[in-house]
Amino acid sequence: LKVLERLRQALLMGIVPMHTLHELEAALKQQRHTVTDPRLVDILDEIELRLAVEIAKLEVANGNYA
């Protein structure tokens, strides 16, 4: 939840910090094994996909793509 709060604060200031997105991505992957509810798994899948898209967009915008 701390990562989400930092992301919320940054978004309110009009920025999207790449390190916070990566931190959120890592936290989701770390906690995924504890989730057994199929509906929650679907929600996590959607969040991870959206997060991957936002990270890719920032990488392209910053010229940090492979």
Short mmCIF file of N, CA, C and O in Angstrom, two decimals:
data_model
loop_
_atom_site.label_atom_id
_atom_site.label_comp_id
_atom_site.label_asym_id
_atom_site.label_seq_id
_atom_site.Cartn_x
_atom_site.Cartn_y
_atom_site.Cartn_z
N LEU A 1 0.81 -1.20 0.00
CA LEU A 1 0.00 0.00 0.00
C LEU A 1 0.85 1.27 0.00
O LEU A 1 0.42 2.29 -0.50
N LYS A 2 2.05 1.17 0.56
CA LYS A 2 2.93 2.34 0.57
C LYS A 2 3.33 2.74 -0.84
O LYS A 2 3.41 3.93 -1.15
N VAL A 3 3.54 1.73 -1.69
CA VAL A 3 3.91 2.02 -3.08
C VAL A 3 2.76 2.72 -3.79
O VAL A 3 2.97 3.69 -4.53
N LEU A 4 1.55 2.26 -3.55
CA LEU A 4 0.38 2.88 -4.18
C LEU A 4 0.21 4.32 -3.71
O LEU A 4 -0.14 5.20 -4.49
N GLU A 5 0.47 4.57 -2.44
CA GLU A 5 0.37 5.93 -1.91
C GLU A 5 1.41 6.84 -2.55
O GLU A 5 1.11 7.98 -2.92
N ARG A 6 2.64 6.35 -2.71
CA ARG A 6 3.68 7.15 -3.37
C ARG A 6 3.30 7.43 -4.82
O ARG A 6 3.49 8.54 -5.32
N LEU A 7 2.73 6.43 -5.49
CA LEU A 7 2.30 6.62 -6.87
C LEU A 7 1.16 7.65 -6.94
O LEU A 7 1.17 8.53 -7.79
N ARG A 8 0.22 7.56 -6.03
CA ARG A 8 -0.90 8.50 -6.00
C ARG A 8 -0.38 9.93 -5.80
O ARG A 8 -0.79 10.85 -6.50
N GLN A 9 0.53 10.10 -4.86
CA GLN A 9 1.08 11.43 -4.60
C GLN A 9 1.82 11.97 -5.82
O GLN A 9 1.69 13.15 -6.17
N ALA A 10 2.58 11.12 -6.47
CA ALA A 10 3.33 11.55 -7.66
C ALA A 10 2.37 11.93 -8.78
O ALA A 10 2.57 12.94 -9.47
N LEU A 11 1.33 11.13 -8.97
CA LEU A 11 0.36 11.43 -10.02
C LEU A 11 -0.36 12.75 -9.75
O LEU A 11 -0.65 13.51 -10.67
N LEU A 12 -0.65 13.01 -8.49
CA LEU A 12 -1.28 14.28 -8.13
C LEU A 12 -0.37 15.48 -8.45
O LEU A 12 -0.85 16.58 -8.72
N MET A 13 0.93 15.23 -8.43
CA MET A 13 1.90 16.29 -8.75
C MET A 13 2.17 16.33 -10.25
O MET A 13 2.95 17.16 -10.72
N GLY A 14 1.57 15.41 -11.01
CA GLY A 14 1.71 15.42 -12.46
C GLY A 14 2.92 14.67 -12.99
O GLY A 14 3.34 14.91 -14.11
N ILE A 15 3.47 13.77 -12.18
CA ILE A 15 4.62 12.99 -12.63
C ILE A 15 4.33 11.50 -12.48
O ILE A 15 3.47 11.10 -11.69
N VAL A 16 5.05 10.71 -13.26
CA VAL A 16 4.95 9.26 -13.13
C VAL A 16 6.37 8.73 -12.97
O VAL A 16 7.09 8.59 -13.95
N PRO A 17 6.79 8.46 -11.74
CA PRO A 17 8.16 8.01 -11.51
C PRO A 17 8.36 6.54 -11.91
O PRO A 17 7.65 5.66 -11.44
N MET A 18 9.30 6.33 -12.80
CA MET A 18 9.57 4.98 -13.30
C MET A 18 9.92 4.04 -12.17
O MET A 18 9.45 2.90 -12.14
N HIS A 19 10.72 4.48 -11.21
CA HIS A 19 11.13 3.60 -10.12
C HIS A 19 9.92 3.16 -9.29
O HIS A 19 9.89 2.02 -8.81
N THR A 20 8.93 4.00 -9.14
CA THR A 20 7.74 3.62 -8.38
C THR A 20 6.93 2.59 -9.16
O THR A 20 6.40 1.64 -8.57
N LEU A 21 6.85 2.74 -10.47
CA LEU A 21 6.15 1.74 -11.28
C LEU A 21 6.84 0.39 -11.20
O LEU A 21 6.19 -0.65 -11.07
N HIS A 22 8.16 0.40 -11.25
CA HIS A 22 8.91 -0.86 -11.14
C HIS A 22 8.75 -1.46 -9.73
O HIS A 22 8.67 -2.68 -9.58
N GLU A 23 8.70 -0.61 -8.73
CA GLU A 23 8.51 -1.08 -7.36
C GLU A 23 7.13 -1.74 -7.21
O GLU A 23 7.00 -2.80 -6.58
N LEU A 24 6.13 -1.12 -7.80
CA LEU A 24 4.78 -1.69 -7.77
C LEU A 24 4.72 -3.01 -8.53
O LEU A 24 4.12 -3.98 -8.06
N GLU A 25 5.39 -3.07 -9.66
CA GLU A 25 5.45 -4.29 -10.45
C GLU A 25 6.08 -5.43 -9.64
O GLU A 25 5.55 -6.55 -9.61
N ALA A 26 7.16 -5.15 -8.95
CA ALA A 26 7.84 -6.16 -8.13
C ALA A 26 6.95 -6.60 -6.96
O ALA A 26 6.89 -7.79 -6.65
N ALA A 27 6.27 -5.65 -6.34
CA ALA A 27 5.39 -5.99 -5.21
C ALA A 27 4.25 -6.89 -5.67
O ALA A 27 3.89 -7.84 -4.96
N LEU A 28 3.67 -6.60 -6.82
CA LEU A 28 2.59 -7.44 -7.34
C LEU A 28 3.09 -8.87 -7.61
O LEU A 28 2.42 -9.84 -7.26
N LYS A 29 4.24 -8.97 -8.23
CA LYS A 29 4.79 -10.30 -8.54
C LYS A 29 5.11 -11.07 -7.27
O LYS A 29 4.90 -12.27 -7.19
N GLN A 30 5.59 -10.38 -6.26
CA GLN A 30 5.95 -11.03 -5.00
C GLN A 30 4.72 -11.55 -4.28
O GLN A 30 4.74 -12.63 -3.68
N GLN A 31 3.62 -10.82 -4.31
CA GLN A 31 2.42 -11.20 -3.58
C GLN A 31 1.47 -12.10 -4.37
O GLN A 31 0.55 -12.67 -3.80
N ARG A 32 1.69 -12.25 -5.65
CA ARG A 32 0.78 -13.00 -6.51
C ARG A 32 0.56 -14.43 -6.02
O ARG A 32 -0.55 -14.95 -6.09
N HIS A 33 1.58 -15.07 -5.50
CA HIS A 33 1.47 -16.48 -5.10
C HIS A 33 0.52 -16.68 -3.91
O HIS A 33 0.08 -17.79 -3.66
N THR A 34 0.17 -15.61 -3.22
CA THR A 34 -0.73 -15.73 -2.08
C THR A 34 -2.20 -15.60 -2.46
O THR A 34 -3.07 -15.83 -1.63
N VAL A 35 -2.47 -15.26 -3.72
CA VAL A 35 -3.84 -15.02 -4.17
C VAL A 35 -4.42 -16.31 -4.75
O VAL A 35 -3.84 -16.93 -5.63
N THR A 36 -5.59 -16.69 -4.22
CA THR A 36 -6.25 -17.90 -4.70
C THR A 36 -7.61 -17.63 -5.34
O THR A 36 -8.11 -18.47 -6.08
N ASP A 37 -8.19 -16.48 -5.09
CA ASP A 37 -9.49 -16.13 -5.65
C ASP A 37 -9.33 -15.83 -7.15
O ASP A 37 -8.60 -14.91 -7.53
N PRO A 38 -10.01 -16.58 -8.01
CA PRO A 38 -9.86 -16.38 -9.47
C PRO A 38 -10.24 -14.97 -9.92
O PRO A 38 -9.62 -14.44 -10.85
N ARG A 39 -11.20 -14.36 -9.29
CA ARG A 39 -11.58 -12.99 -9.67
C ARG A 39 -10.46 -12.01 -9.32
O ARG A 39 -10.17 -11.09 -10.10
N LEU A 40 -9.84 -12.21 -8.19
CA LEU A 40 -8.72 -11.35 -7.80
C LEU A 40 -7.52 -11.58 -8.70
O LEU A 40 -6.80 -10.63 -9.05
N VAL A 41 -7.30 -12.82 -9.11
CA VAL A 41 -6.22 -13.12 -10.05
C VAL A 41 -6.45 -12.37 -11.36
O VAL A 41 -5.52 -11.78 -11.93
N ASP A 42 -7.70 -12.34 -11.83
CA ASP A 42 -8.02 -11.60 -13.05
C ASP A 42 -7.75 -10.11 -12.89
O ASP A 42 -7.22 -9.46 -13.79
N ILE A 43 -8.09 -9.56 -11.74
CA ILE A 43 -7.85 -8.14 -11.47
C ILE A 43 -6.34 -7.86 -11.45
O ILE A 43 -5.87 -6.89 -12.03
N LEU A 44 -5.59 -8.73 -10.79
CA LEU A 44 -4.13 -8.57 -10.76
C LEU A 44 -3.54 -8.65 -12.16
O LEU A 44 -2.61 -7.91 -12.50
N ASP A 45 -4.08 -9.56 -12.98
CA ASP A 45 -3.61 -9.66 -14.37
C ASP A 45 -3.82 -8.35 -15.12
O ASP A 45 -2.94 -7.88 -15.84
N GLU A 46 -4.99 -7.75 -14.92
CA GLU A 46 -5.29 -6.48 -15.58
C GLU A 46 -4.38 -5.36 -15.09
O GLU A 46 -3.90 -4.54 -15.88
N ILE A 47 -4.13 -5.34 -13.79
CA ILE A 47 -3.24 -4.31 -13.22
C ILE A 47 -1.83 -4.49 -13.77
O ILE A 47 -1.18 -3.52 -14.17
N GLU A 48 -1.34 -5.72 -13.80
CA GLU A 48 0.01 -5.97 -14.30
C GLU A 48 0.14 -5.60 -15.77
O GLU A 48 1.15 -5.04 -16.18
N LEU A 49 -0.89 -5.90 -16.56
CA LEU A 49 -0.86 -5.54 -17.97
C LEU A 49 -0.82 -4.03 -18.14
O LEU A 49 -0.01 -3.49 -18.89
N ARG A 50 -1.68 -3.32 -17.41
CA ARG A 50 -1.71 -1.86 -17.50
C ARG A 50 -0.38 -1.26 -17.04
O ARG A 50 0.13 -0.30 -17.63
N LEU A 51 0.18 -1.82 -16.00
CA LEU A 51 1.47 -1.37 -15.49
C LEU A 51 2.56 -1.57 -16.53
O LEU A 51 3.38 -0.68 -16.77
N ALA A 52 2.56 -2.73 -17.19
CA ALA A 52 3.56 -3.00 -18.23
C ALA A 52 3.42 -2.02 -19.39
O ALA A 52 4.42 -1.54 -19.94
N VAL A 53 2.19 -1.68 -19.75
CA VAL A 53 1.95 -0.71 -20.83
C VAL A 53 2.48 0.66 -20.43
O VAL A 53 3.16 1.33 -21.22
N GLU A 54 2.20 1.09 -19.20
CA GLU A 54 2.66 2.40 -18.76
C GLU A 54 4.18 2.46 -18.69
O GLU A 54 4.79 3.47 -19.05
N ILE A 55 4.81 1.39 -18.22
CA ILE A 55 6.27 1.34 -18.18
C ILE A 55 6.84 1.42 -19.59
O ILE A 55 7.78 2.18 -19.86
N ALA A 56 6.26 0.67 -20.52
CA ALA A 56 6.73 0.70 -21.91
C ALA A 56 6.57 2.08 -22.52
O ALA A 56 7.46 2.57 -23.24
N LYS A 57 5.44 2.74 -22.25
CA LYS A 57 5.23 4.09 -22.78
C LYS A 57 6.27 5.06 -22.25
O LYS A 57 6.80 5.89 -23.01
N LEU A 58 6.59 4.97 -20.97
CA LEU A 58 7.60 5.85 -20.39
C LEU A 58 8.98 5.55 -20.98
O LEU A 58 9.77 6.47 -21.22
N GLU A 59 9.29 4.28 -21.18
CA GLU A 59 10.59 3.92 -21.75
C GLU A 59 10.73 4.47 -23.16
O GLU A 59 11.79 4.99 -23.53
N VAL A 60 9.67 4.38 -23.96
CA VAL A 60 9.71 4.92 -25.31
C VAL A 60 9.87 6.44 -25.26
O VAL A 60 10.67 7.03 -25.97
N ALA A 61 9.11 7.08 -24.39
CA ALA A 61 9.17 8.54 -24.27
C ALA A 61 10.55 9.01 -23.82
O ALA A 61 11.01 10.08 -24.24
N ASN A 62 11.20 8.20 -22.99
CA ASN A 62 12.53 8.57 -22.48
C ASN A 62 13.65 8.04 -23.35
O ASN A 62 14.82 8.24 -23.03
N GLY A 63 13.33 7.28 -24.39
CA GLY A 63 14.34 6.71 -25.27
C GLY A 63 15.07 5.54 -24.65
O GLY A 63 16.19 5.22 -25.04
N ASN A 64 14.45 4.88 -23.65
CA ASN A 64 15.08 3.76 -22.95
C ASN A 64 14.52 2.41 -23.39
O ASN A 64 14.37 1.52 -22.62
N TYR A 65 14.20 2.28 -24.64
CA TYR A 65 13.63 1.02 -25.10
C TYR A 65 14.68 0.21 -25.83
O TYR A 65 15.66 0.71 -26.31
N ALA A 66 14.44 -1.11 -25.86
CA ALA A 66 15.42 -2.00 -26.50
C ALA A 66 15.12 -2.18 -27.96
O ALA A 66 14.04 -2.05 -28.43
#
